[in-house]
Coordinates of C-alpha atoms in Angstrom, one line a residue:
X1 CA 59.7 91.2 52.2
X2 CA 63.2 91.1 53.6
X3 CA 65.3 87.8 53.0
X4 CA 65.4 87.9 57.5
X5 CA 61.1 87.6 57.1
X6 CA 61.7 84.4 54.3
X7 CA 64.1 83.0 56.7
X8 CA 61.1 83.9 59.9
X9 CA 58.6 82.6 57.4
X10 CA 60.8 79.2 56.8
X11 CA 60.9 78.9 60.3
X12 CA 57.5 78.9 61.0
X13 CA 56.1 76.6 58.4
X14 CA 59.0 73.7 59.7
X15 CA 57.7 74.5 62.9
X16 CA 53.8 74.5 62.2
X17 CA 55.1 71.0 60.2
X18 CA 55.5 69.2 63.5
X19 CA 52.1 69.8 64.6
X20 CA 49.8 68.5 61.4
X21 CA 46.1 68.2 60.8
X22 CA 45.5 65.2 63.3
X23 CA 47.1 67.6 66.2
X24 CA 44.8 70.4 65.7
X25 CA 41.9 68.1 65.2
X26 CA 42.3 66.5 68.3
X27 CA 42.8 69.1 70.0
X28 CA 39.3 70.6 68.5
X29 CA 37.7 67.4 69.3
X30 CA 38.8 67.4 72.8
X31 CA 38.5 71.4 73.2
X32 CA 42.2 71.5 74.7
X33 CA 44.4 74.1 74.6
X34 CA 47.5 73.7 72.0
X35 CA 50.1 73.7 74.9
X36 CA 52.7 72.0 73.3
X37 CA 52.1 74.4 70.2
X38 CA 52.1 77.6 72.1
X39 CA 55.7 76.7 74.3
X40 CA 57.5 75.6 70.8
X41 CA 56.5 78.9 69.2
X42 CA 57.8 80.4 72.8
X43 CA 60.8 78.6 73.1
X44 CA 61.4 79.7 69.1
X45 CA 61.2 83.7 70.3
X46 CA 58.2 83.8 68.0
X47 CA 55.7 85.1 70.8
X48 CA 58.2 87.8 71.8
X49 CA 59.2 89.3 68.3
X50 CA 57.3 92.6 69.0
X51 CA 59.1 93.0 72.6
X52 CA 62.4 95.0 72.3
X53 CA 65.9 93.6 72.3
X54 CA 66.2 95.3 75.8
X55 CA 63.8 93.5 77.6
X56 CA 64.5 90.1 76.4
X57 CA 62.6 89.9 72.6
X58 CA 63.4 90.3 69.0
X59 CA 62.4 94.4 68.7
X60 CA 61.0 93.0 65.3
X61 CA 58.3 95.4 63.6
X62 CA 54.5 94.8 63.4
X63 CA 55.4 93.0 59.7
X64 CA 57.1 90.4 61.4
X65 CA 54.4 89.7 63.5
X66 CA 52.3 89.6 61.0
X67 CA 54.4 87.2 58.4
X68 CA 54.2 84.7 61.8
X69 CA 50.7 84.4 62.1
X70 CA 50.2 84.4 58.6
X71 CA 51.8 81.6 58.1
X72 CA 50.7 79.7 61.5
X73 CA 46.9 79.8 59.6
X74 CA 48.5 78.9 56.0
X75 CA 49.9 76.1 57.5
X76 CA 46.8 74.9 58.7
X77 CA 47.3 75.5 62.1
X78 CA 45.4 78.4 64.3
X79 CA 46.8 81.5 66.0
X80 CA 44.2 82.1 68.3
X81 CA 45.8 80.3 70.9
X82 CA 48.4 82.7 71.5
X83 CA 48.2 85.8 69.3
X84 CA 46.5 87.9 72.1
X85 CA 49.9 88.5 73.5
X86 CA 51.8 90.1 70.7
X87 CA 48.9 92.8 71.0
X88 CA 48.2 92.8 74.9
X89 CA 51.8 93.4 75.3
X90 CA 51.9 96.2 73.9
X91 CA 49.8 98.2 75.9
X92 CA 52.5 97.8 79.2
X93 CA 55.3 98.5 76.3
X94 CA 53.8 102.0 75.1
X95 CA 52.1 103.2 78.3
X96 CA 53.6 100.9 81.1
X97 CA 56.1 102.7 84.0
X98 CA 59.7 101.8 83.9
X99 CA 59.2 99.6 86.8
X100 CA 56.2 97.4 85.1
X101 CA 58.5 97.0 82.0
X102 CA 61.2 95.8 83.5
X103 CA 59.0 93.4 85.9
X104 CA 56.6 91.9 83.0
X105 CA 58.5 91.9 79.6
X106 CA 61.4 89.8 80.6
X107 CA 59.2 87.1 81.7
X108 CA 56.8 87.2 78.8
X109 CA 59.5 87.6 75.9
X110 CA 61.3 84.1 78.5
X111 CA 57.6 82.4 77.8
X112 CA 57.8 82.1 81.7
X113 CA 54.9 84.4 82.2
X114 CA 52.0 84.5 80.1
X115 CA 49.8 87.4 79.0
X116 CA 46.8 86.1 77.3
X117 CA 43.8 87.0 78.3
X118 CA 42.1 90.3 77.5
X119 CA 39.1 91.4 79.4
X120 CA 37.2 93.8 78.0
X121 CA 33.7 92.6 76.3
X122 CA 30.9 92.1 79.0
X123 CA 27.5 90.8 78.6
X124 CA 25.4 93.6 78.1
X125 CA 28.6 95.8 76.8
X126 CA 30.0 94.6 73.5
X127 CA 31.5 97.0 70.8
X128 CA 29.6 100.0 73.2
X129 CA 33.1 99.3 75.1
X130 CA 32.4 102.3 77.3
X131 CA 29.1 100.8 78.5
X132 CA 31.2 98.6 80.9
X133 CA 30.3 97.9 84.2
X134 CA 33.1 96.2 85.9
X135 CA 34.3 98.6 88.6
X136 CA 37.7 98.6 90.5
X137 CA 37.3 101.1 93.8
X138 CA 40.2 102.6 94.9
X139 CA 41.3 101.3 98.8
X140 CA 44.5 102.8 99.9
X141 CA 47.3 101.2 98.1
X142 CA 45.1 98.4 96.2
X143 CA 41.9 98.6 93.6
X144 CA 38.7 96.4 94.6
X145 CA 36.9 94.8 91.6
X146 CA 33.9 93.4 90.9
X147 CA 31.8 92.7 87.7
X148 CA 31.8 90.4 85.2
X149 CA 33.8 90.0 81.6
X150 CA 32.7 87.5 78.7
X151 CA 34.3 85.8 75.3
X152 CA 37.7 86.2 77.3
X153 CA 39.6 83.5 75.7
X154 CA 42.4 82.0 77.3
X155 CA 41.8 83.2 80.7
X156 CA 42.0 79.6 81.9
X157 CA 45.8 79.3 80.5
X158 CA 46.9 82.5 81.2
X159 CA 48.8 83.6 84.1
X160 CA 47.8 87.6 83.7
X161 CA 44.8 89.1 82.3
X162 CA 45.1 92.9 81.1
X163 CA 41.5 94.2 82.6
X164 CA 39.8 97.4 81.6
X165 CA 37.6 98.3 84.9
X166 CA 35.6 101.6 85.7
X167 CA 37.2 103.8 88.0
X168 CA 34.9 106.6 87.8
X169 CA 30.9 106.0 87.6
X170 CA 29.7 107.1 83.5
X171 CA 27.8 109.6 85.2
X172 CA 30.0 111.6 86.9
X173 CA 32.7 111.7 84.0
X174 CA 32.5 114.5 80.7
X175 CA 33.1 111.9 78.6
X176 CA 31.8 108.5 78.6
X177 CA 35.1 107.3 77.2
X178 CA 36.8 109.0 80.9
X179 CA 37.4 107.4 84.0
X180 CA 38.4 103.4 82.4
X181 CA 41.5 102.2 83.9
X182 CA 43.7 99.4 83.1
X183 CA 45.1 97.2 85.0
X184 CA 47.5 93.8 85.1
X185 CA 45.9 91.2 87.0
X186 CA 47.7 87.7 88.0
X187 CA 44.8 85.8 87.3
X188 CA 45.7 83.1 90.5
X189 CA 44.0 85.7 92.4
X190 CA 41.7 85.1 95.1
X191 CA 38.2 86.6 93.8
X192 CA 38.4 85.7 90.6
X193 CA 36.6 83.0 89.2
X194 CA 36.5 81.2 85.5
X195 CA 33.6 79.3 83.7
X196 CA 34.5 77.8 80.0
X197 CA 32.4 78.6 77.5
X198 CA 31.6 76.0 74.9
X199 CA 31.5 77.2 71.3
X200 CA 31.6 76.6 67.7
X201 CA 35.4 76.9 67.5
X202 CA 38.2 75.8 70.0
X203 CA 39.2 79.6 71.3
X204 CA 39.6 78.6 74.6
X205 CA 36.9 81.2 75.3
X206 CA 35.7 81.8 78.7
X207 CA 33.3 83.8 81.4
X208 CA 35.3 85.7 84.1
X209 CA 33.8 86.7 87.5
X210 CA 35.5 89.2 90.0
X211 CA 34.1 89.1 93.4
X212 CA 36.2 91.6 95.4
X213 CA 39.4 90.8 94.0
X214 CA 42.1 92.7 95.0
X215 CA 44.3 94.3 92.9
X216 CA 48.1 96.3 94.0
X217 CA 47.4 99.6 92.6
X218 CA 51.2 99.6 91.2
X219 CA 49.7 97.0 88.6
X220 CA 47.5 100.0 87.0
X221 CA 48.9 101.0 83.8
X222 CA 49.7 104.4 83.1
X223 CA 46.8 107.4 84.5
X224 CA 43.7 106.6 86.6
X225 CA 40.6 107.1 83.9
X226 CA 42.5 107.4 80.8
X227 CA 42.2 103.1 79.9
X228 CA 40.1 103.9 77.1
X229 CA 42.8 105.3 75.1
X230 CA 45.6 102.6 76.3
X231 CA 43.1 100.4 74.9
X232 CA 41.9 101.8 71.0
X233 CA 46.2 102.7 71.0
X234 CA 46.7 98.5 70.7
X235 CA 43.8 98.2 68.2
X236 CA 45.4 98.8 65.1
X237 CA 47.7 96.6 66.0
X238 CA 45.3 93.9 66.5
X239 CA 43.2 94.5 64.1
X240 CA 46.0 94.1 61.2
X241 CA 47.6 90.9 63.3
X242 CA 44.3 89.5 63.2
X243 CA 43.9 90.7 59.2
X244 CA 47.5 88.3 58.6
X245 CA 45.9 85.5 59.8
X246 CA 42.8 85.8 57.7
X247 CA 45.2 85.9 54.8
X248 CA 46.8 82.9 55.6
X249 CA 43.6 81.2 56.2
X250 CA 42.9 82.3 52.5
X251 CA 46.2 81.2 51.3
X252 CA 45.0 77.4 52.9
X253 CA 41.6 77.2 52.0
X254 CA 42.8 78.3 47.8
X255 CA 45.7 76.1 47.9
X256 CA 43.1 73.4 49.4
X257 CA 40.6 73.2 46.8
X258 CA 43.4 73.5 43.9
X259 CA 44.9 70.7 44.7
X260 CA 41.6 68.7 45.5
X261 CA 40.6 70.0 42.2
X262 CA 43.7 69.1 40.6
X263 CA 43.3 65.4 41.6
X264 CA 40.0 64.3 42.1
X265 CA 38.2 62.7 39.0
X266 CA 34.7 62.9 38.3
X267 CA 33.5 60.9 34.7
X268 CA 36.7 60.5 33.8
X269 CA 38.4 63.9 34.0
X270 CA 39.8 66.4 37.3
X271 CA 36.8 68.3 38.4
X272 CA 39.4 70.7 38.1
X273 CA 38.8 71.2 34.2
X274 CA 34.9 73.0 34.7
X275 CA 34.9 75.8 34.8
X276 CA 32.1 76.0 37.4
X277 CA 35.1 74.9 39.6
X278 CA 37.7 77.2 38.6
X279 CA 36.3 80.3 38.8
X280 CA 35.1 80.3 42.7
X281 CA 38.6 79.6 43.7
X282 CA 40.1 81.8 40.7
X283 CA 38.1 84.7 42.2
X284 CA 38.6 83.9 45.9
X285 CA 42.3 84.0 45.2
X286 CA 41.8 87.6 43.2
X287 CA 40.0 89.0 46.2
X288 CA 42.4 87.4 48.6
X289 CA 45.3 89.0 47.0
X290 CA 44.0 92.7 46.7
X291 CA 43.2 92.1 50.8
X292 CA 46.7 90.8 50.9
X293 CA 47.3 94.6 49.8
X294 CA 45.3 96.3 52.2
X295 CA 47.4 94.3 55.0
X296 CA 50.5 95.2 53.5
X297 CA 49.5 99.0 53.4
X298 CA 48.3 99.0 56.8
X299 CA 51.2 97.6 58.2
X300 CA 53.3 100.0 56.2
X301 CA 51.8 103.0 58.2
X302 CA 51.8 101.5 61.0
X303 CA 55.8 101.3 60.9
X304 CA 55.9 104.3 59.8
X305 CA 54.1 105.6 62.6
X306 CA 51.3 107.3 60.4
X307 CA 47.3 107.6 61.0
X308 CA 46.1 103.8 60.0
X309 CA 43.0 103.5 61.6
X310 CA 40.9 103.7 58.3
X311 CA 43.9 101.1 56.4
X312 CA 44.0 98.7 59.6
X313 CA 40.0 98.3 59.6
X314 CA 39.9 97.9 56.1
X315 CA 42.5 95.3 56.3
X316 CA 40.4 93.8 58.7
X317 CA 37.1 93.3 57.1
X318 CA 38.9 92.8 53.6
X319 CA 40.7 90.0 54.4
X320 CA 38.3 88.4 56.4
X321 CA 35.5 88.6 53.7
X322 CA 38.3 87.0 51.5
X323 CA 39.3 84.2 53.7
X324 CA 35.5 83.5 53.9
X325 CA 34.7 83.5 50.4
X326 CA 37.9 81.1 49.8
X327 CA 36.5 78.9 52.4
X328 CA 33.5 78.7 51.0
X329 CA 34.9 77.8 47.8
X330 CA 37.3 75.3 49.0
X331 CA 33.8 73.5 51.0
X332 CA 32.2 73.4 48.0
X333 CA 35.0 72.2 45.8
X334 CA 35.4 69.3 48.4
X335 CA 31.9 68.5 48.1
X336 CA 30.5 65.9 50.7
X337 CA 34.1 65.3 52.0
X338 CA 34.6 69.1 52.8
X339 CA 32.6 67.8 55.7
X340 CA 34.6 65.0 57.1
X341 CA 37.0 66.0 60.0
X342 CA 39.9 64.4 58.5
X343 CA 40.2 66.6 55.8
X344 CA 40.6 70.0 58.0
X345 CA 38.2 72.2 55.6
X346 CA 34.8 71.7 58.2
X347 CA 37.5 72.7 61.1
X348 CA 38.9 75.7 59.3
X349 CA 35.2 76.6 57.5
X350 CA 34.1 77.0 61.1
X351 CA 37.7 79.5 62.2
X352 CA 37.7 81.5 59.9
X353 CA 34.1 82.2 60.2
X354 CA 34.7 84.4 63.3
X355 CA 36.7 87.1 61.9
X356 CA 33.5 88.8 60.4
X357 CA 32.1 89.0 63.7
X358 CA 35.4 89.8 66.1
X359 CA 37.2 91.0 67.4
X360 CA 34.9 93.9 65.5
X361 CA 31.8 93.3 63.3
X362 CA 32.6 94.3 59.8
X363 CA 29.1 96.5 60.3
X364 CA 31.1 98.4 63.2
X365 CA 33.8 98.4 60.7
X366 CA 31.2 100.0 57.8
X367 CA 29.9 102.1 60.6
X368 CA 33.6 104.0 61.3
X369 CA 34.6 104.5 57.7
X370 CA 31.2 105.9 57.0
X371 CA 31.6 108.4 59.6
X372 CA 35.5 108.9 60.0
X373 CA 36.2 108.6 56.5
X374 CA 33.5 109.4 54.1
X375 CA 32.1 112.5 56.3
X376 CA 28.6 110.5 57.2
X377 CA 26.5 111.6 60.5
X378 CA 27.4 109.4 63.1
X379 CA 25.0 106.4 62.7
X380 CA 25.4 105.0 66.7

């Protein structure tokens, strides 16, 4: 890493130092939305390090990103809050017109306007992401939509959402993946209605109804029907962003249990000394590192502008299988008090948790390297 991503890295953990353990617990406690998190990183240019120099951001690479949320979740804190927009973005930066550009960058890169939410996942369409039935009808110079999206987290503290909506019924397109569009929505639109949706970790996660909203048809991004492709463009991105933060969750959970191991005595001695401690978080931190590899290769293509779907998926399920394992270890070093809110381990246990499961099931994962790498029939 350069000596400019130690200083970004510095920066970030003095930051993350001003909002310790008893912030984020509370806010989990409460299910609040880190506000006064999410405007320092804003006001620190950390949200807008993708965005180019020209509209207003840092023009940083992916790596940056990355060091930034890897360190946000290895200083105990959680990016989920906020790192939707370094990836959302990016679908109005590589396929937007001119005009939208211009009109939505400056703002976000500012902090001013916030791009969030991502609606995508419905109810009876998960990962089968062409299966969606939202639908947005063309009406003279505005789209109508109507449907239903689910786990859209932070729609409630979001002022734009970027919506994937059915322009063309699956039946009368060549290609199921055809006729999704893309649109930015300003989510204070009338027609558009949020329920919460409690779960097992604070992500803000929500419901999201659209009964007849209206949407200006200059908010579409790029070609009528071609969404689909906008889309799976941003998904590397995300999928490494979101493979960062599992390695900083496994940076905390090892440096956890070492240093609970380190101090806490059991007849007589550190528990530390037995070996039946050691070698969980001894191989958690092994595994962690090699994932820490896979992220680092990833990212490499990526900025190099070189085929990375196979790296970035791998990344992926790597490093979240190696932030789980860490946890795991780290609960059970901590014993009974791994359980206790004020020692963060139940709160992070329960984050990192998730990554298995989104935003792609390492048996979707599995799935694509078996077929798109290893040559296996198709499976779904």
């Amino acid at each position: 890493m350069s000596e400019t991503y130690a200083e970004i890295r510095e920066s970030v953990r003095a930051l993350c130092a001003k909002f310790p353990g008893e912030y984020w617990r509370a806010k989990d406690r409460e299910r609040a939305y880190p506000t006064e998190f999410v405007k320092a990183l804003s006001e620190a240019g950390m949200l807008a390090v993708l965005i180019p120099e020209e509209y207003g951001g840092a023009g940083l690479p992916i790596s940056a990103a990355a060091a930034i949320l890897e360190e946000i979740h290895a200083s105990g804190g959680n990016g989920g809050a906020c790192h939707a927009q370094m990836y959302t973005m990016g679908t109005i930066l590589r396929h937007g017109s001119p005009e939208q550009k211009a009109r939505f960058l400056p703002k976000i890169a500012a902090g001013t306007l916030r791009l969030q939410a991502f609606g995508v996942t419905e109810p009876t369409a998960g990962t089968d992401t062409t299966a969606i039935r939202t639908a947005a009808e063309r009406r003279g110079d505005s789209y109508i939509v109507n449907g239903q999206k689910v786990w859209t987290s932070r729609a409630e503290h979001s002022d734009l959402m970027l919506l994937l909506a059915r322009t063309t019924p699956r039946d009368q397109v060549a290609k199921k993946s055809d006729g999704l569009s893309v649109f930015v929505v300003d989510m204070k639109s009338k027609g558009l209605t949020i329920k919460p949706l409690r779960a097992m970790i604070n992500h803000a996660t929500t419901e999201v109804f659209f009964d007849d909203l209206e949407v200006p048809a200059e908010n579409r991004i790029g070609a009528e029907g071609k969404g689909f492709r906008y889309i799976l463009d941003g998904m590397n991105a995300e999928r490494i962003l979101i493979a960062a933060e599992c390695v900083g969750d496994g940076k905390w959970f090892v440096a956890r249990a070492a240093d609970y191991a380190r101090t806490r005595n059991v007849f007589g001695r550190p528990i530390g000394q037995n070996q039946g401690i050691q070698f969980p978080i001894a191989q958690a931190y092994a595994r962690l590192r090699a994932a820490e590899l896979m992220v680092r290769e990833a990212v490499r293509l990526y900025e190099a502008g070189e085929p990375c779907g196979p790296e970035a998926n791998m990344a992926k399920m790597l490093a979240a299988d190696a932030s789980w394992e860490a946890a795991n270890a780290c609960l059970q070093t901590h014993g009974g008090f791994g359980f206790a809110e004020e020692y963060d381990v139940e709160r992070k246990f329960r984050e990192a948790r998730l990554y298995q499961v989104a935003p792609i099931s390492t048996n979707l994962i599995l799935a694509y390297l078996a077929e798109h790498v290893l040559d296996l029939p198709r499976s779904y």
